[in-house]
Coordinates of C-alpha atoms and ligand atoms in Angstrom, one line a residue:
X1335 CA 50.9 8.0 41.4
X1336 CA 49.8 10.5 44.2
X1337 CA 46.7 9.8 46.2
X1338 CA 45.6 13.3 45.4
X1339 CA 45.0 14.0 41.5
X1340 CA 43.3 17.0 39.7
X1341 CA 42.3 17.9 36.5
X1342 CA 40.1 20.7 35.0
X1343 CA 37.9 21.1 31.8
X1344 CA 36.4 24.2 30.0
X1345 CA 36.9 26.9 27.6
X1346 CA 37.3 30.7 28.1
X1347 CA 34.0 31.5 26.5
X1348 CA 32.1 28.1 26.9
X1349 CA 29.6 27.5 29.5
X1350 CA 31.9 27.1 32.6
X1351 CA 35.3 26.2 34.0
X1352 CA 35.1 22.7 35.9
X1353 CA 37.8 21.1 38.6
X1354 CA 37.9 17.5 39.4
X1355 CA 39.6 16.7 42.5
X1356 CA 40.3 12.9 43.7
X1357 CA 41.6 11.6 47.0
X1358 CA 40.4 14.3 49.2
X1359 CA 39.7 12.8 52.6
X1360 CA 36.1 12.4 53.8
X1361 CA 34.5 15.3 56.1
X1362 CA 36.1 18.2 54.9
X1363 CA 33.4 21.2 55.3
X1364 CA 33.4 23.1 52.2
X1365 CA 33.5 26.8 52.4
X1366 CA 32.2 28.1 49.4
X1367 CA 32.4 31.7 50.4
X1368 CA 36.0 31.0 50.9
X1369 CA 36.6 29.7 47.6
X1370 CA 34.7 32.5 46.0
X1371 CA 36.9 35.0 48.0
X1372 CA 39.9 33.3 46.4
X1373 CA 38.6 33.8 42.8
X1374 CA 37.6 37.1 43.5
X1375 CA 41.4 37.7 44.5
X1376 CA 42.6 36.2 41.2
X1377 CA 40.3 38.3 39.3
X1378 CA 40.7 41.7 40.9
X1379 CA 44.5 42.6 40.1
X1380 CA 45.0 45.9 38.6
X1381 CA 46.0 45.5 35.0
X1382 CA 43.3 43.2 33.9
X1383 CA 40.8 43.7 30.8
X1384 CA 37.2 44.8 30.7
X1385 CA 36.5 40.9 31.0
X1386 CA 36.8 41.0 34.6
X1387 CA 34.0 43.7 35.1
X1388 CA 31.9 41.3 33.3
X1389 CA 32.7 37.9 35.0
X1390 CA 31.9 37.3 38.9
X1391 CA 33.3 34.0 39.5
X1392 CA 31.3 31.9 41.8
X1393 CA 31.9 28.2 42.7
X1394 CA 29.1 25.4 42.7
X1395 CA 29.7 22.2 43.9
X1396 CA 28.4 19.5 41.3
X1397 CA 29.6 16.3 42.8
X1398 CA 31.6 14.8 45.6
X1399 CA 29.8 16.3 48.7
X1400 CA 27.3 15.2 51.2
X1401 CA 25.7 17.8 53.7
X1402 CA 28.2 20.4 52.7
X1403 CA 31.4 18.4 53.0
X1404 CA 33.7 16.0 51.2
X1405 CA 31.9 12.6 50.8
X1406 CA 35.3 10.7 49.7
X1407 CA 34.2 10.9 45.9
X1408 CA 35.8 12.8 43.3
X1409 CA 34.7 16.3 44.1
X1410 CA 33.7 18.5 41.0
X1411 CA 33.6 22.3 41.1
X1412 CA 31.7 24.4 38.6
X1413 CA 32.3 28.0 37.8
X1414 CA 30.0 29.4 35.1
X1415 CA 31.1 31.9 32.4
X1416 CA 28.8 35.1 31.9
X1417 CA 30.5 35.5 28.4
X1418 CA 29.6 32.1 26.9
X1419 CA 29.9 33.4 23.3
X1420 CA 32.0 30.5 21.9
X1421 CA 29.4 29.3 19.5
X1422 CA 29.4 32.6 17.7
X1423 CA 33.0 33.8 17.9
X1424 CA 34.9 33.8 14.6
X1425 CA 37.5 31.2 13.6
X1426 CA 41.2 32.5 14.4
X1427 CA 43.3 32.0 11.1
X1428 CA 46.4 34.5 12.1
X1429 CA 48.0 32.9 15.3
X1430 CA 49.3 35.4 17.8
X1431 CA 53.1 34.9 18.5
X1432 CA 53.7 33.8 22.0
X1433 CA 50.3 32.1 22.4
X1434 CA 49.5 28.3 21.9
X1435 CA 47.6 29.2 18.7
X1436 CA 50.2 28.0 16.1
X1437 CA 51.6 25.0 17.8
X1438 CA 48.1 23.8 18.7
X1439 CA 47.0 24.5 15.1
X1440 CA 49.5 22.5 13.7
X1441 CA 49.1 19.6 16.5
X1442 CA 45.5 19.4 15.6
X1443 CA 46.0 20.0 12.1
X1444 CA 43.4 22.7 11.5
X1445 CA 43.8 26.4 10.2
X1446 CA 41.3 27.5 13.0
X1447 CA 42.9 28.0 16.4
X1448 CA 40.0 29.2 18.0
X1449 CA 39.4 25.9 20.1
X1450 CA 43.2 26.1 20.9
X1451 CA 42.9 29.6 22.2
X1452 CA 39.9 28.7 24.3
X1453 CA 41.4 26.0 26.1
X1454 CA 44.9 27.4 26.2
X1455 CA 43.3 31.0 27.7
X1456 CA 44.3 31.8 31.2
X1457 CA 40.9 31.5 32.2
X1458 CA 41.3 28.2 33.0
X1459 CA 43.2 28.9 36.0
X1460 CA 39.8 29.8 37.5
X1461 CA 39.3 26.0 38.0
X1462 CA 43.0 25.5 39.2
X1463 CA 42.2 28.3 42.1
X1464 CA 39.0 26.6 43.1
X1465 CA 40.6 23.2 43.4
X1466 CA 43.5 24.7 45.3
X1467 CA 41.3 26.7 47.6
X1468 CA 40.0 23.1 48.8
X1469 CA 43.4 22.1 49.1
X1470 CA 44.2 25.1 51.3
X1471 CA 41.4 24.4 53.5
X1472 CA 42.6 20.6 54.2
X1473 CA 46.2 22.0 54.7
X1474 CA 45.0 24.7 57.2
X1475 CA 43.7 22.1 59.4
X1476 CA 47.1 20.9 60.0
X1477 CA 48.7 24.3 60.2
X1478 CA 50.1 24.6 56.8
X1479 CA 49.5 28.1 55.2
X1480 CA 50.2 29.0 51.7
X1481 CA 50.4 32.7 50.6
X1482 CA 51.7 34.6 47.5
X1483 CA 52.6 37.9 46.4
X1484 CA 53.9 39.7 43.7
X1485 CA 57.8 40.6 43.6
X1486 CA 58.4 42.3 40.2
X1487 CA 56.6 43.7 37.6
X1488 CA 58.3 44.8 34.5
X1489 CA 61.3 46.4 35.6
X1490 CA 59.8 47.4 39.1
X1491 CA 61.1 45.0 41.8
X1492 CA 60.2 44.6 45.4
X1493 CA 63.5 45.1 46.7
X1494 CA 63.1 44.0 50.2
X1495 CA 60.9 40.9 50.3
X1496 CA 59.3 40.3 53.4
X1497 CA 60.4 37.9 56.4
X1498 CA 59.2 34.7 57.8
X1499 CA 55.7 34.8 59.0
X1500 CA 52.9 36.4 57.4
X1501 CA 52.8 39.8 58.8
X1502 CA 52.7 41.2 55.2
X1503 CA 49.3 39.8 54.5
X1504 CA 47.4 42.8 55.3
X1505 CA 49.9 45.2 53.2
X1506 CA 49.5 42.6 50.3
X1507 CA 45.8 42.8 50.4
X1508 CA 45.8 46.3 50.5
X1509 CA 47.7 46.7 47.2
X1510 CA 46.0 46.4 43.9
X1511 CA 48.8 44.4 42.6
X1512 CA 49.3 41.8 45.8
X1513 CA 52.6 43.4 46.5
X1514 CA 53.3 43.6 50.2
X1515 CA 55.0 46.9 50.1
X1516 CA 52.9 50.1 49.4
X1517 CA 55.6 52.4 47.4
X1518 CA 56.6 49.5 45.3
X1519 CA 52.9 48.7 44.6
X1520 CA 52.2 52.0 43.6
X1521 CA 55.4 52.1 40.8
X1522 CA 54.3 48.9 39.7
X1523 CA 50.5 50.3 39.0
X1524 CA 52.5 53.3 37.1
X1525 CA 54.3 50.8 35.0
X1526 CA 51.1 48.8 34.2
X1527 CA 49.3 52.0 33.2
X1528 CA 52.2 53.0 30.9
X1529 CA 52.4 49.9 29.2
X1530 CA 48.7 49.9 28.8
X1531 CA 48.8 53.4 27.2
X1532 CA 51.5 52.3 24.8
X1533 CA 49.5 49.3 23.8
X1534 CA 52.0 46.8 25.3
X1535 CA 51.7 44.0 27.9
X1536 CA 53.8 43.1 31.0
X1537 CA 55.3 40.1 32.7
X1538 CA 56.8 39.7 36.2
X1539 CA 57.8 37.5 39.1
X1540 CA 55.4 36.1 41.8
X1541 CA 56.6 34.2 45.0
X1542 CA 54.8 31.9 47.2
X1543 CA 55.7 30.8 50.6
X1544 CA 54.2 27.6 52.4
X1545 CA 54.7 27.7 56.2
X1546 CA 54.3 24.7 58.8
X1547 CA 55.2 22.2 56.3
X1548 CA 56.8 19.4 58.1
X1549 CA 60.2 18.1 57.1
X1550 CA 60.3 14.8 55.1
X1551 CA 57.6 15.5 52.5
X1552 CA 58.5 14.2 49.0
X1553 CA 60.9 11.6 48.5
X1554 CA 64.5 11.3 47.1
X1555 CA 64.0 8.0 45.4
X1556 CA 62.9 8.7 42.2
X1557 CA 62.8 11.8 39.8
X1558 CA 58.9 11.8 39.9
X1559 CA 58.5 11.7 43.7
X1560 CA 60.8 14.7 44.4
X1561 CA 59.0 17.6 45.8
X1562 CA 60.9 20.3 44.1
X1563 CA 60.1 18.7 40.8
X1564 CA 56.4 18.3 41.6
X1565 CA 56.3 22.2 42.6
X1566 CA 58.3 23.2 39.2
X1567 CA 56.2 21.1 36.9
X1568 CA 52.7 22.4 38.5
X1569 CA 54.0 26.0 38.6
X1570 CA 55.5 26.0 35.0
X1571 CA 52.3 24.6 33.9
X1572 CA 50.4 27.9 34.8
X1573 CA 50.2 29.9 31.4
X1574 CA 52.9 32.6 30.9
X1575 CA 55.1 31.1 33.4
X1576 CA 58.5 30.5 31.8
X1577 CA 61.0 29.8 34.6
X1578 CA 60.5 28.7 38.2
X1579 CA 62.9 29.0 41.0
X1580 CA 63.1 27.1 44.4
X1581 CA 64.8 29.5 47.1
X1582 CA 67.7 31.2 45.9
X1583 CA 68.3 28.9 43.2
X1584 CA 68.9 31.4 40.3
X1585 CA 71.4 33.6 42.4
X1586 CA 72.9 30.3 44.0
X1587 CA 74.2 29.2 40.5
X1588 CA 76.9 32.2 40.7
X1589 CA 78.0 31.8 44.2
X1590 CA 80.4 29.4 46.1
X1591 CA 78.8 26.4 48.4
X1592 CA 79.4 28.2 51.7
X1593 CA 77.7 31.1 51.1
X1594 CA 74.6 29.1 49.6
X1595 CA 73.9 26.2 51.7
X1596 CA 72.1 26.5 55.1
X1597 CA 74.0 25.7 58.2
X1598 CA 72.4 22.9 60.6
X1599 CA 71.9 23.6 64.2
X1600 CA 70.5 21.8 67.2
X1601 CA 69.0 24.2 69.6
X1602 CA 66.1 24.1 72.2
X1603 CA 65.7 20.6 71.5
X1604 CA 65.1 20.9 67.7
X1605 CA 67.1 21.0 64.6
X1606 CA 67.4 24.5 63.4
X1607 CA 68.8 26.2 60.2
X1608 CA 70.7 29.6 59.9
X1609 CA 69.1 30.5 56.6
X1610 CA 66.8 29.3 54.1
X1611 CA 68.3 29.9 50.7
X1612 CA 67.2 26.4 49.7
X1613 CA 63.6 27.4 49.8
X1614 CA 62.7 24.8 52.2
X1615 CA 63.8 21.7 49.9
X1616 CA 66.9 19.5 49.9
X1617 CA 67.1 16.4 48.2
X1618 CA 63.7 16.6 46.8
X1619 CA 62.3 16.8 50.4
X1620 CA 60.8 19.4 52.6
X1621 CA 63.5 20.3 55.2
X1622 CA 61.1 22.0 57.8
X1623 CA 61.7 25.4 56.6
X1624 CA 59.1 27.4 54.8
X1625 CA 58.8 26.6 51.1
X1626 CA 59.9 29.6 48.9
X1627 CA 58.7 29.2 45.2
X1628 CA 59.1 32.0 42.6
X1629 CA 57.6 31.8 39.0
X1630 CA 58.8 34.2 36.4
X1631 CA 55.9 35.1 34.1
X1632 CA 56.4 36.5 30.6
X1633 CA 54.5 39.3 29.2
X1634 CA 51.0 38.3 27.9
X1635 CA 51.0 36.9 24.4
X1636 CA 47.9 39.0 23.4
X1637 CA 49.2 42.3 22.5
X1638 CA 47.2 45.2 21.6
X1639 CA 49.1 45.8 18.2
X1640 CA 49.0 43.0 15.8
X1641 CA 52.7 41.2 15.4
X1642 CA 54.0 39.7 12.5
X1643 CA 52.2 36.4 11.5
X1644 CA 50.7 34.6 8.8
X1645 CA 47.2 33.4 7.5
X1646 CA 47.1 29.8 8.1
X1647 CA 44.7 29.2 5.1
X1648 CA 47.1 30.3 2.7
X1649 CA 50.5 31.0 4.3
X1650 CA 50.0 35.2 3.1
X1651 CA 51.9 37.3 5.5
X1652 CA 49.1 39.0 8.0
X1653 CA 49.2 40.6 11.1
X1654 CA 48.4 38.5 14.1
X1655 CA 44.7 38.4 15.0
X1656 CA 44.2 40.8 17.9
X1657 CA 41.8 39.7 20.8
X1658 CA 40.8 41.2 24.0
X1659 CA 43.3 41.0 26.4
X1660 CA 44.9 42.2 30.0
X1661 CA 47.8 44.5 30.1
X1662 CA 49.5 42.6 33.0
X1663 CA 48.1 39.2 34.7
X1664 CA 50.9 38.8 37.2
X1665 CA 48.7 39.8 40.1
X1666 CA 46.5 37.2 39.2
X1667 CA 49.4 34.8 38.6
X1668 CA 50.4 35.2 42.2
X1669 CA 47.0 33.6 43.5
X1670 CA 47.1 31.2 40.9
X1671 CA 50.6 30.0 41.8
X1672 CA 49.7 30.0 45.4
X1673 CA 46.7 27.6 44.8
X1674 CA 48.9 25.3 42.6
X1675 CA 51.4 25.1 45.3
X1676 CA 48.7 24.1 47.8
X1677 CA 47.8 21.3 45.7
X1678 CA 51.2 20.1 45.3
X1679 CA 52.0 20.4 49.1
X1680 CA 48.7 18.4 49.8
X1681 CA 49.5 15.6 47.5
X1682 CA 52.9 15.5 49.2
X1683 CA 51.4 15.4 52.5
X1684 CA 48.8 12.9 51.7
X1685 CA 51.4 10.5 50.0
X1686 CA 53.3 10.6 53.4
X1687 CA 50.2 10.6 55.7
X1688 CA 47.5 8.7 54.0
X1689 CA 44.0 9.7 55.4
X1690 CA 40.3 8.5 54.6
X1691 CA 38.8 11.1 56.9
X1692 CA 39.8 14.5 57.9
X1693 CA 40.0 13.2 61.4
X1694 CA 42.6 10.5 60.3
X1695 CA 44.7 13.3 58.9
X1696 CA 44.5 15.4 62.2
X1697 CA 45.8 12.3 64.2
X1698 CA 48.1 11.0 61.4
X1699 CA 49.8 14.1 61.0
X1700 CA 50.2 14.7 64.7
X1701 CA 51.7 11.3 64.9
X1702 CA 53.9 11.7 62.1
X1703 CA 55.3 15.1 63.1
X1704 CA 55.7 14.2 66.8
X1705 CA 58.0 10.9 65.8
X1706 CA 60.1 13.2 64.3
X1707 CA 60.6 15.7 66.8
X1708 CA 63.9 16.4 68.2
X1709 CA 66.8 14.2 66.6
X1710 CA 65.8 11.9 64.1
X1711 CA 66.0 8.2 65.3
X1712 CA 66.6 9.2 69.0
Ligands
EPS637 C1 42.7 35.8 28.2 C2 42.2 37.0 27.6 C3 41.0 37.6 28.1 C4 41.4 37.6 29.8 C5 41.3 36.1 30.0 C6 42.4 35.3 29.6 O1 39.9 37.3 28.0 P1 38.9 37.8 26.9 O2 39.7 37.5 25.6 O3 37.4 37.1 26.9 O4 38.8 39.4 27.1 O5 40.4 38.4 30.4 O6 41.2 35.9 31.5 C7 40.1 35.6 31.9 C8 38.8 35.9 31.5 C9 40.3 35.4 33.5 O7 39.2 35.2 34.2 O8 41.5 35.3 33.9 C10 43.6 34.8 27.4 O9 43.6 35.1 26.1 O10 44.4 34.0 28.1

């Protein structure tokens, strides 16, 4: 089990969303305004429902801090819901295809899927972003930066993804769909508007890059210690995600090995790679190249027009229960996946460089990287 662990609690229309993060080093100054900015990014993508105008997500620290910094205790974060209508919301008897409603109703042996909907709602990702924002603050101390963007919405694909580095951030942040290319971004807004007008929903692809990750995080030794496996599991657990890709994983399946594997050179006193098709991971370990993780999101399951379903009380044919929903949550997905990747990378880092305090992390990280500079074992 990793030193860093996290979990969330809360319902979409309950009192609040909560995140519990254990294993953080002592002494990390908690920049709450920074967490709020990430929460605002998660909320503000084009294509979200009127709910986003209602909620103004703000983080509060409930436990685990002392004088504004982590205390080494479990850190508990809370984001209150403005819409706390859960006690008066009607039961949900007609499950929506593509949602957790039906499987959850069967699991809990109930014909009212309301509690299932409430917990499976993507509103839960508020808590993951809050937790991930803390993870990113720790990572940034040691020069690791994690950023995500939208690579496709529906049929509109970002043809020319940005190169290494983060020169694209300003253009991403100017885009209402978090896509770092203004013409593609405008086309994405157009397809979202068209889908909304037709009463439909859209999915897409998000890409997350983590730069500054040293080689050697994760482990080849067991299935559960592989960094790519941990990333895939965490990213797949984000609502709507149906596929996860590391590097050029999907395209690589159709190519020969010479066209796929990244050449190794030794140049200027350092190991270098001619390309990064592996997405920064080989053998379940980071290889010193930026991590590249892509998530494929299905169109939202809550569609405006009802779909074929049944009434769970008597099995009669009945249209699925329409709920308020977004047209497209892919821009939010880019922010959520970015934060989830941040949590997994920090967990891997703390497994290799255990640290009780942030100062231990600073010095431990420096030593760990310095020992591995140049040729290994030299
Ligand atoms: C969601 C349905 C919508 C979304 C919600 C996720 O909520 P409501 O039914 O209250 O309009 O807006 O997402 C959020 C509130 C959020 O903050 O992301 C769903 O069914 O998953």
